[in-house]
Short mmCIF file of C-alpha atoms in Angstrom, two decimals:
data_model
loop_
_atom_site.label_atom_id
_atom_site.label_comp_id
_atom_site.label_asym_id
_atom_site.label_seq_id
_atom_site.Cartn_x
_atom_site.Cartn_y
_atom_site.Cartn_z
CA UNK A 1 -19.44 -7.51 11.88
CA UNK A 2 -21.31 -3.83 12.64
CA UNK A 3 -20.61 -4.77 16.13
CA UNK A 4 -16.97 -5.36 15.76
CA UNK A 5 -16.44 -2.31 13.81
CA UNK A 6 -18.70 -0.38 15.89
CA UNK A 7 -16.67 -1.20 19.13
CA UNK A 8 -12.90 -0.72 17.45
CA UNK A 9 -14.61 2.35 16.22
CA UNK A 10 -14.75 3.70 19.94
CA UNK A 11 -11.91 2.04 21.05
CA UNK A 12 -9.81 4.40 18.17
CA UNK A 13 -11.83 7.41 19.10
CA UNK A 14 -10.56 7.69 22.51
CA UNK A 15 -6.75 8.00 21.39
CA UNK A 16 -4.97 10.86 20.31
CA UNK A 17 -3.72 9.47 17.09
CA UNK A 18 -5.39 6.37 14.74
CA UNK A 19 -3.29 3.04 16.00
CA UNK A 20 -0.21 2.37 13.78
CA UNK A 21 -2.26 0.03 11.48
CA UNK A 22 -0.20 -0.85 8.43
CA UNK A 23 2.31 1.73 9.27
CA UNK A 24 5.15 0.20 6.91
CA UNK A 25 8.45 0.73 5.18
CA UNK A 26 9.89 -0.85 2.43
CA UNK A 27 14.00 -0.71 3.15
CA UNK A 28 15.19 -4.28 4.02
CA UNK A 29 15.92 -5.17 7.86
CA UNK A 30 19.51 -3.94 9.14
CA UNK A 31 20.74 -7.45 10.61
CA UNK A 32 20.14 -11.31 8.76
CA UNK A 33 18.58 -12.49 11.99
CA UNK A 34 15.69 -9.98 11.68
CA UNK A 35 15.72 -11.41 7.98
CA UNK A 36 15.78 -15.01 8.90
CA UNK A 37 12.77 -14.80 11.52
CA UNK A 38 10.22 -12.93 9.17
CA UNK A 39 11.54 -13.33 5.25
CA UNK A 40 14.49 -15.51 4.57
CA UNK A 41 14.28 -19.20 6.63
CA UNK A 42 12.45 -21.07 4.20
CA UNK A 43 13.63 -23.09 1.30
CA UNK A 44 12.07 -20.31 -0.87
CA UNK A 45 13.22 -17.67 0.67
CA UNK A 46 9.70 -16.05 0.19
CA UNK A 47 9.12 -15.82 3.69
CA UNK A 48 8.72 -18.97 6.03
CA UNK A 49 5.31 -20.38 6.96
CA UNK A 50 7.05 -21.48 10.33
CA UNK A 51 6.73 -18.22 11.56
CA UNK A 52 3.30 -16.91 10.24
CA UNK A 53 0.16 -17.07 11.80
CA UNK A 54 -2.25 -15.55 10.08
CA UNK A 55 -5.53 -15.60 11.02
CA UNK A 56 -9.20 -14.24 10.13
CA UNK A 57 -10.93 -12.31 12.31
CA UNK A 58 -14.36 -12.15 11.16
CA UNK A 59 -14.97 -8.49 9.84
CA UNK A 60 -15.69 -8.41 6.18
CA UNK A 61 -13.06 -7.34 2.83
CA UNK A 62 -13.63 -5.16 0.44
CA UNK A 63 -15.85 -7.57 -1.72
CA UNK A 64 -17.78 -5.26 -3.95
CA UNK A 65 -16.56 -3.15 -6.56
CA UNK A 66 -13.58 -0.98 -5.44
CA UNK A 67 -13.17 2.97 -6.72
CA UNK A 68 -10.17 4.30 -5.52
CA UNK A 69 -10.56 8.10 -5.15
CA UNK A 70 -7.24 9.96 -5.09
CA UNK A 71 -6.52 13.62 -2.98
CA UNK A 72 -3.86 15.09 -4.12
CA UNK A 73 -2.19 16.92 -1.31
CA UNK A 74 0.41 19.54 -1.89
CA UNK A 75 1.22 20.49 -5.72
CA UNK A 76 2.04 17.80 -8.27
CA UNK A 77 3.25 17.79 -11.46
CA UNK A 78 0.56 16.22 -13.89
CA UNK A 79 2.89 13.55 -15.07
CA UNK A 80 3.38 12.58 -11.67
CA UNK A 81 -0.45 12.20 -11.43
CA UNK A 82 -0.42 10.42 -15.05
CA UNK A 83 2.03 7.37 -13.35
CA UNK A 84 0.11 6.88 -10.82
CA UNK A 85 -3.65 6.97 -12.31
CA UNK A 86 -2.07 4.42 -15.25
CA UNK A 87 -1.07 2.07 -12.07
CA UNK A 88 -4.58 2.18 -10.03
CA UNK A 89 -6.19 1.63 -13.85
CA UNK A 90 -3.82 -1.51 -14.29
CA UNK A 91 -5.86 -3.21 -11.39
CA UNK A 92 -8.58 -4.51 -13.22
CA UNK A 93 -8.08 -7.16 -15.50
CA UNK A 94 -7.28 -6.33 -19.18
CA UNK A 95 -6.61 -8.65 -22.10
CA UNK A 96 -4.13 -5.55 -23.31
CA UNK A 97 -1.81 -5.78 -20.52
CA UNK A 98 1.11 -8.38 -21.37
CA UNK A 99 2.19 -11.01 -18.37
CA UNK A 100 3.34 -10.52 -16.06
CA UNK A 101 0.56 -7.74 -15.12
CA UNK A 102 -0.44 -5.65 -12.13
CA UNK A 103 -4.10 -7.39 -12.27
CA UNK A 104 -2.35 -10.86 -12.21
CA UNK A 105 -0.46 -9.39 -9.04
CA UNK A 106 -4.05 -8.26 -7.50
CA UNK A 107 -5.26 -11.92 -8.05
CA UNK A 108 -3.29 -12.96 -5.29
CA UNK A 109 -4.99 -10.43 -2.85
CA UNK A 110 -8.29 -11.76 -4.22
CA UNK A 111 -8.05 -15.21 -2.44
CA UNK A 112 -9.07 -13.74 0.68
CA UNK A 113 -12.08 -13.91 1.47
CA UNK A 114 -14.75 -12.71 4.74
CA UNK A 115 -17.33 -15.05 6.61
CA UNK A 116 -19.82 -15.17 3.69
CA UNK A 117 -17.00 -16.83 1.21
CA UNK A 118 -17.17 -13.54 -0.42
CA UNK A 119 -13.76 -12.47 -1.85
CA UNK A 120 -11.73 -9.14 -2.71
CA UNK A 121 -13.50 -7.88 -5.70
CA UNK A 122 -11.50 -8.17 -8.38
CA UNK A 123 -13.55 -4.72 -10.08
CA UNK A 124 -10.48 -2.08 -8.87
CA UNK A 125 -11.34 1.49 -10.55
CA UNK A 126 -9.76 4.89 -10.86
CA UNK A 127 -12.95 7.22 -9.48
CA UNK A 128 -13.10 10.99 -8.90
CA UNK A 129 -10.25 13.11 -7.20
CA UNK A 130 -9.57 16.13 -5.59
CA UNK A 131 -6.82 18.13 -5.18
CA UNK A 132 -5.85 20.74 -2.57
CA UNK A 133 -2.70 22.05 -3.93
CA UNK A 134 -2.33 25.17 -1.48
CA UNK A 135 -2.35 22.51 1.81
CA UNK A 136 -4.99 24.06 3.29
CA UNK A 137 -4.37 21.94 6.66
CA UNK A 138 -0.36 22.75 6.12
CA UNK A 139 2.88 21.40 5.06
CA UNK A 140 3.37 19.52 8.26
CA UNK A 141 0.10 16.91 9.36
CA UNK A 142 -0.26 14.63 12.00
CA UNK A 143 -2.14 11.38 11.66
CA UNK A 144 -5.40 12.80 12.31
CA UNK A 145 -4.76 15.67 10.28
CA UNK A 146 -5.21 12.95 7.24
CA UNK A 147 -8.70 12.04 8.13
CA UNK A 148 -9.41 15.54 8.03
CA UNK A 149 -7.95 15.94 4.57
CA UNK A 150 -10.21 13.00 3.88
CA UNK A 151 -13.51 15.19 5.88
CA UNK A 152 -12.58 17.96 3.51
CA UNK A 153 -12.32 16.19 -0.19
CA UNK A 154 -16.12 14.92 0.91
CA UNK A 155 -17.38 17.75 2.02
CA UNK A 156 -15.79 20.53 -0.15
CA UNK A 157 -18.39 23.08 -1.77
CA UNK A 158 -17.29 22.67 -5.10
CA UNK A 159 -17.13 18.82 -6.75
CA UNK A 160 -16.98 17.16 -3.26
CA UNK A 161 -15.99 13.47 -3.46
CA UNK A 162 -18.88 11.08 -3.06
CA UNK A 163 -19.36 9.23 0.27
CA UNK A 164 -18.84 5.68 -0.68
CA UNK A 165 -19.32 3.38 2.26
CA UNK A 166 -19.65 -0.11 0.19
CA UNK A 167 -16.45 -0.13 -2.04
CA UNK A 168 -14.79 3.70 -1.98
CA UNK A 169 -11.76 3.86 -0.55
CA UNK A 170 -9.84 7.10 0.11
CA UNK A 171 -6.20 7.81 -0.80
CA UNK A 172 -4.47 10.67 0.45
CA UNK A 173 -1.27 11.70 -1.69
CA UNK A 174 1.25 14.01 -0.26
CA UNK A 175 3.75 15.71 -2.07
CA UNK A 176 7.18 16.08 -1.09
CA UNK A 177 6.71 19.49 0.40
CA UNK A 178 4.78 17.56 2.79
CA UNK A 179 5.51 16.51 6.06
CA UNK A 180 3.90 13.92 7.88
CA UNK A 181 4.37 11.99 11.53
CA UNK A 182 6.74 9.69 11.57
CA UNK A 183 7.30 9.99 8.07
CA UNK A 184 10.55 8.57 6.73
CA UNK A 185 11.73 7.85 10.39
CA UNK A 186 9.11 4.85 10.51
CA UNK A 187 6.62 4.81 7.68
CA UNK A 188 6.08 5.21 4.21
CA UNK A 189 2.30 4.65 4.50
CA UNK A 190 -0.71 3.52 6.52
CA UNK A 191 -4.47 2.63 6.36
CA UNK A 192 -6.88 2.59 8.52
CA UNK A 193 -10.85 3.80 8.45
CA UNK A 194 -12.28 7.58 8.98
CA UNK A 195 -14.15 7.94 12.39
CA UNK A 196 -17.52 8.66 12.03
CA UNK A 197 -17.42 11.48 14.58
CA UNK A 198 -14.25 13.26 12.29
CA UNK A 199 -15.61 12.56 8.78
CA UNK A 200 -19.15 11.51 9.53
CA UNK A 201 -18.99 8.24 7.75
CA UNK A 202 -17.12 4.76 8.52
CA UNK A 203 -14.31 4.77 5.48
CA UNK A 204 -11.26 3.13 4.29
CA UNK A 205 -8.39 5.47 3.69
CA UNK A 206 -5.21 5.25 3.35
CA UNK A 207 -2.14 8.16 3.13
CA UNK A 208 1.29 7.53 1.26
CA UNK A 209 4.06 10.00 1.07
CA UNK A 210 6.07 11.24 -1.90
CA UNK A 211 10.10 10.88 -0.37
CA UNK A 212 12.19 11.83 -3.05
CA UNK A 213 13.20 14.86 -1.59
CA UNK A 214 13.13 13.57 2.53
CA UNK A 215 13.90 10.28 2.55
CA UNK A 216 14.40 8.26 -0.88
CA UNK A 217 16.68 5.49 0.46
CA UNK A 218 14.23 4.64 3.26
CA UNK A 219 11.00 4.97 1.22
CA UNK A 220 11.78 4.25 -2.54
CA UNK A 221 13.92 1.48 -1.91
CA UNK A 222 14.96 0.12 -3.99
CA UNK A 223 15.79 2.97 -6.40
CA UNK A 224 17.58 4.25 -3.77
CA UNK A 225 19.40 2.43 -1.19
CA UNK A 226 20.34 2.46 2.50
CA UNK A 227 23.89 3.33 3.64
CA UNK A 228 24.18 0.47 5.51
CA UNK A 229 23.21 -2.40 2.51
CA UNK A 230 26.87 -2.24 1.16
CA UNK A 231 27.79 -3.10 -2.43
CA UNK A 232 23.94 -2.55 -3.37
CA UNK A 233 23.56 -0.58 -6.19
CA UNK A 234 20.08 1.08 -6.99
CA UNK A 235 17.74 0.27 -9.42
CA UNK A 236 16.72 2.05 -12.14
CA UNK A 237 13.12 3.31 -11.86
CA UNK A 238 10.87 2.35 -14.91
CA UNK A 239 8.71 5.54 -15.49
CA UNK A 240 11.76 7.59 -14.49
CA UNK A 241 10.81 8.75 -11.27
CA UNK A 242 12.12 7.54 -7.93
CA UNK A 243 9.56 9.16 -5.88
CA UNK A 244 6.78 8.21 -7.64
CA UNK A 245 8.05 4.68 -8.80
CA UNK A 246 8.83 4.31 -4.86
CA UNK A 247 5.14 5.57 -4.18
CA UNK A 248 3.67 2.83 -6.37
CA UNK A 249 4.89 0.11 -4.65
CA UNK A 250 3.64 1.37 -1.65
CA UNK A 251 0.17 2.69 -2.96
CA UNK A 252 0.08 -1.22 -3.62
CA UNK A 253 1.13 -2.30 -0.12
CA UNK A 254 -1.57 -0.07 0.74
CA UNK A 255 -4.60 -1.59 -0.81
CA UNK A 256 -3.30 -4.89 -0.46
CA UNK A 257 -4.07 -4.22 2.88
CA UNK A 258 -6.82 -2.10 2.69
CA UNK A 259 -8.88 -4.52 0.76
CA UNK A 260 -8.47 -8.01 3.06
CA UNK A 261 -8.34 -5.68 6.11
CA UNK A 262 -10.59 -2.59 6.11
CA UNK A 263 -11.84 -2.20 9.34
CA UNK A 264 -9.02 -3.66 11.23
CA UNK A 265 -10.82 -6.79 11.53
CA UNK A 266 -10.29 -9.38 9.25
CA UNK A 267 -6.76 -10.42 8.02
CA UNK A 268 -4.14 -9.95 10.31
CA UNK A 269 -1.66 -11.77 11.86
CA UNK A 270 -0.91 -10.60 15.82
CA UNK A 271 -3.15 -10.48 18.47
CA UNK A 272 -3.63 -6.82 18.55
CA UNK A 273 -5.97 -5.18 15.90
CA UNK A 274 -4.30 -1.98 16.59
CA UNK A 275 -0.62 -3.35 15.85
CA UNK A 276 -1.47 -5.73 12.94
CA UNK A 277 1.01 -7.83 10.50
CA UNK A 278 -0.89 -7.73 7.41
CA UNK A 279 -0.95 -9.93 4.33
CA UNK A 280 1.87 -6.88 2.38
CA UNK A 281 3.99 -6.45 5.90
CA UNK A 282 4.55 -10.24 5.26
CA UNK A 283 6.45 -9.79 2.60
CA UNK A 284 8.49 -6.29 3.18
CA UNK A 285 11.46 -5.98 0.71
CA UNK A 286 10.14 -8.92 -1.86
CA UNK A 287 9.94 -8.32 -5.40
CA UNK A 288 10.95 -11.64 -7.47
CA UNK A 289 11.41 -15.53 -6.67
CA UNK A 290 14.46 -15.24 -3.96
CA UNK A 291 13.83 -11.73 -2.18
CA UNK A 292 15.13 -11.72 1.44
CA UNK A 293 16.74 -9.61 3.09
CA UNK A 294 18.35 -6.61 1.17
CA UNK A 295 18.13 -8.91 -1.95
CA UNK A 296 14.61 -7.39 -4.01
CA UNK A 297 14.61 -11.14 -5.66
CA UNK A 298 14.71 -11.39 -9.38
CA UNK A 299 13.75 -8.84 -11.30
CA UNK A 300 12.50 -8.15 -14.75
CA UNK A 301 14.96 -5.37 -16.96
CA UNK A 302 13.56 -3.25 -19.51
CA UNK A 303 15.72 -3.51 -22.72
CA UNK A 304 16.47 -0.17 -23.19
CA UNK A 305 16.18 1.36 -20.70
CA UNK A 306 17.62 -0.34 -18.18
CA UNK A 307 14.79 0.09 -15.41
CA UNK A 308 13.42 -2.64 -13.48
CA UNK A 309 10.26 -3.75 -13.21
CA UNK A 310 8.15 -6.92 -12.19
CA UNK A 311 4.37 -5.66 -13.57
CA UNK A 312 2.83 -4.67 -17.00
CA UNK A 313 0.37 -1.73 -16.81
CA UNK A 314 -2.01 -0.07 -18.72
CA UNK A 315 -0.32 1.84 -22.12
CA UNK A 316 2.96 0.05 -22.05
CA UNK A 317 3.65 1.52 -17.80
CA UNK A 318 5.70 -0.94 -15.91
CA UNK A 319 5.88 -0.85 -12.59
CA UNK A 320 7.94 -2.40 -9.47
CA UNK A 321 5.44 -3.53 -6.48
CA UNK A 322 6.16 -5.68 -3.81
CA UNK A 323 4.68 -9.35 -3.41
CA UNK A 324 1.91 -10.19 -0.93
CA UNK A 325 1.03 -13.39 1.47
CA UNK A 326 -0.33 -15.94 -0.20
CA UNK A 327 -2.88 -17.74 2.08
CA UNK A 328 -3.13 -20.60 -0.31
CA UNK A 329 0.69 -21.18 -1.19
CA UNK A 330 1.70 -20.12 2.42
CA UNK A 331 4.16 -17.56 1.09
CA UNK A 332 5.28 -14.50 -0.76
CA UNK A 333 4.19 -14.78 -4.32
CA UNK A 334 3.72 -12.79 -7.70
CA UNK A 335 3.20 -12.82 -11.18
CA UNK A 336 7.08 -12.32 -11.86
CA UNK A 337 7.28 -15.59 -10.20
CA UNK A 338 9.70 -17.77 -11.72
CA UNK A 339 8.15 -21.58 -10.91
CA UNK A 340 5.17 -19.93 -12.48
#
């Protein structure tokens, strides 16, 4: 496994940019036969086993505890930070958090497991943070630019975040006066792991962007929609915040990822590591029993509010994330599942 790691390490140095690993966006695919090929052929319509192949690769998952450290990029609002802490909390499993829940959602990420039977942890906790409100590397950063956000939270004078190479993971949170490549036109978010020779350690990251003032309909889909899904109305988000609520989802694609691919090396489907079809691109655009396509699936509807949601979080949050492979089942699935 060191080996593996050790040579994609080299292989990423010599490029200008980190490969598009995970690069992702949530907005449904503009024609049905992009639909029918990766989400909608199968009886289910939770994607189609027909056309998946994916396949281990031998590097390990994120099998001891997890601490998710935030760095919050740009200024934010502290009940911004509030929605999202409550989600990353809502990992963990909690006899307080009605079905369906965000930890029963992480189960399914848990099945995978590395070489030594060892699966995801299922220990997911909030651990320190850092902010850098004043964007000391600016309000417009290139890929590379994010693993030096990453060098700088770890190595700050003051309160530096620790260097946790076992089960840290590192996520970067830009606000919307933030600009980032390829932002809105292609993703939403990406992972990948720090270079040793940028941050001085080997470790997990991963960046997501706040859209609600670039790009909403492209990156907090479904609370709001694309110009070209006609007669789709959007959804109301449930902590009342469509940049955020967007975020979440793809905070959750994120780790998904993160944890049963860290090092590029383990779950993927494709036959380049650098280009990889991970266990959340799988299922792009699926929320409930039926999503395909510009359809979300079936969703769950707050009473009185309105808002729609298919988790239960930590002090009454809900939350809307998309569904992930299941390598058992052969297909989307999540806790909002109706044959459930």
């Amino acid at each position: 496994m060191q080996h593996l790691a050790a040579v994609l390490l080299v292989l990423a140095a010599t490029t200008a940019l980190p490969p598009g690993a995970a690069a992702w966006r949530p907005w449904p695919p503009r024609d049905n036969a992009t639909a029918a090929a990766g989400l909608g052929a199968s009886k289910r319509l939770e994607g189609s086993s027909e056309f998946v192949k994916l396949e281990y690769h031998m590097g390990p998952v994120l099998a001891s505890a997890i601490t998710v450290h935030p760095i919050w990029y740009g200024p934010w609002p502290a009940a911004q930070k509030r929605t999202i802490r409550a989600f990353l909390r809502s990992l963990s499993p909690s006899a307080a958090i009605p079905s369906p829940s965000v930890s029963a959602w992480w189960r399914t990420v848990r099945l995978y497991a590395d070489q030594t039977s060892a699966n995801v942890s299922a220990s997911v906790s909030l651990g320190a943070e850092k902010s850098d409100a004043r964007m000391s590397r600016g309000a417009r950063l290139s890929r590379m630019d994010i693993q030096a956000v990453v060098r700088d939270a770890v190595t700050a004078r003051t309160r530096p975040l620790p260097v946790d190479a076992s089960g840290g993971v590192y996520l970067v949170l830009t606000s919307p006066d933030v600009a980032v490549d390829d932002f809105c036109g292609q993703v939403c978010g990406f992972h990948y792991f720090t270079f040793a020779s940028v941050v001085g350690s080997t470790l997990p990251y991963a960046w997501v962007g706040n859209s609600a003032r670039r790009c909403p309909e492209v990156c907090a889909y479904p609370f709001a929609v694309p110009a070209y899904v006609r007669g789709r109305r959007p959804e109301s988000p449930p902590n009342g915040d469509v940049g955020v609520d967007g975020m979440v989802s793809v905070i959750a694609h994120e780790l998904a990822e993160m944890a049963s691919n860290p090092l590029a090396n383990a779950w993927y489907a494709g036959g380049d590591p650098s280009f990889p079809t991970e266990i959340a691109d799988l299922c792009e655009g699926i929320y409930g029993t039926g999503g395909g396509g510009a359809y979300t699936g079936q969703l769950l509807t707050d009473a009185r509010s309105g808002a729609a949601y298919n988790v239960n979080g930590v002090g009454g949050r809900r939350f809307l994330v998309q569904w992930v492979w299941n390598p058992v089942l052969s297909y989307c699935s999540g806790p909002n599942a109706l044959d459930q």
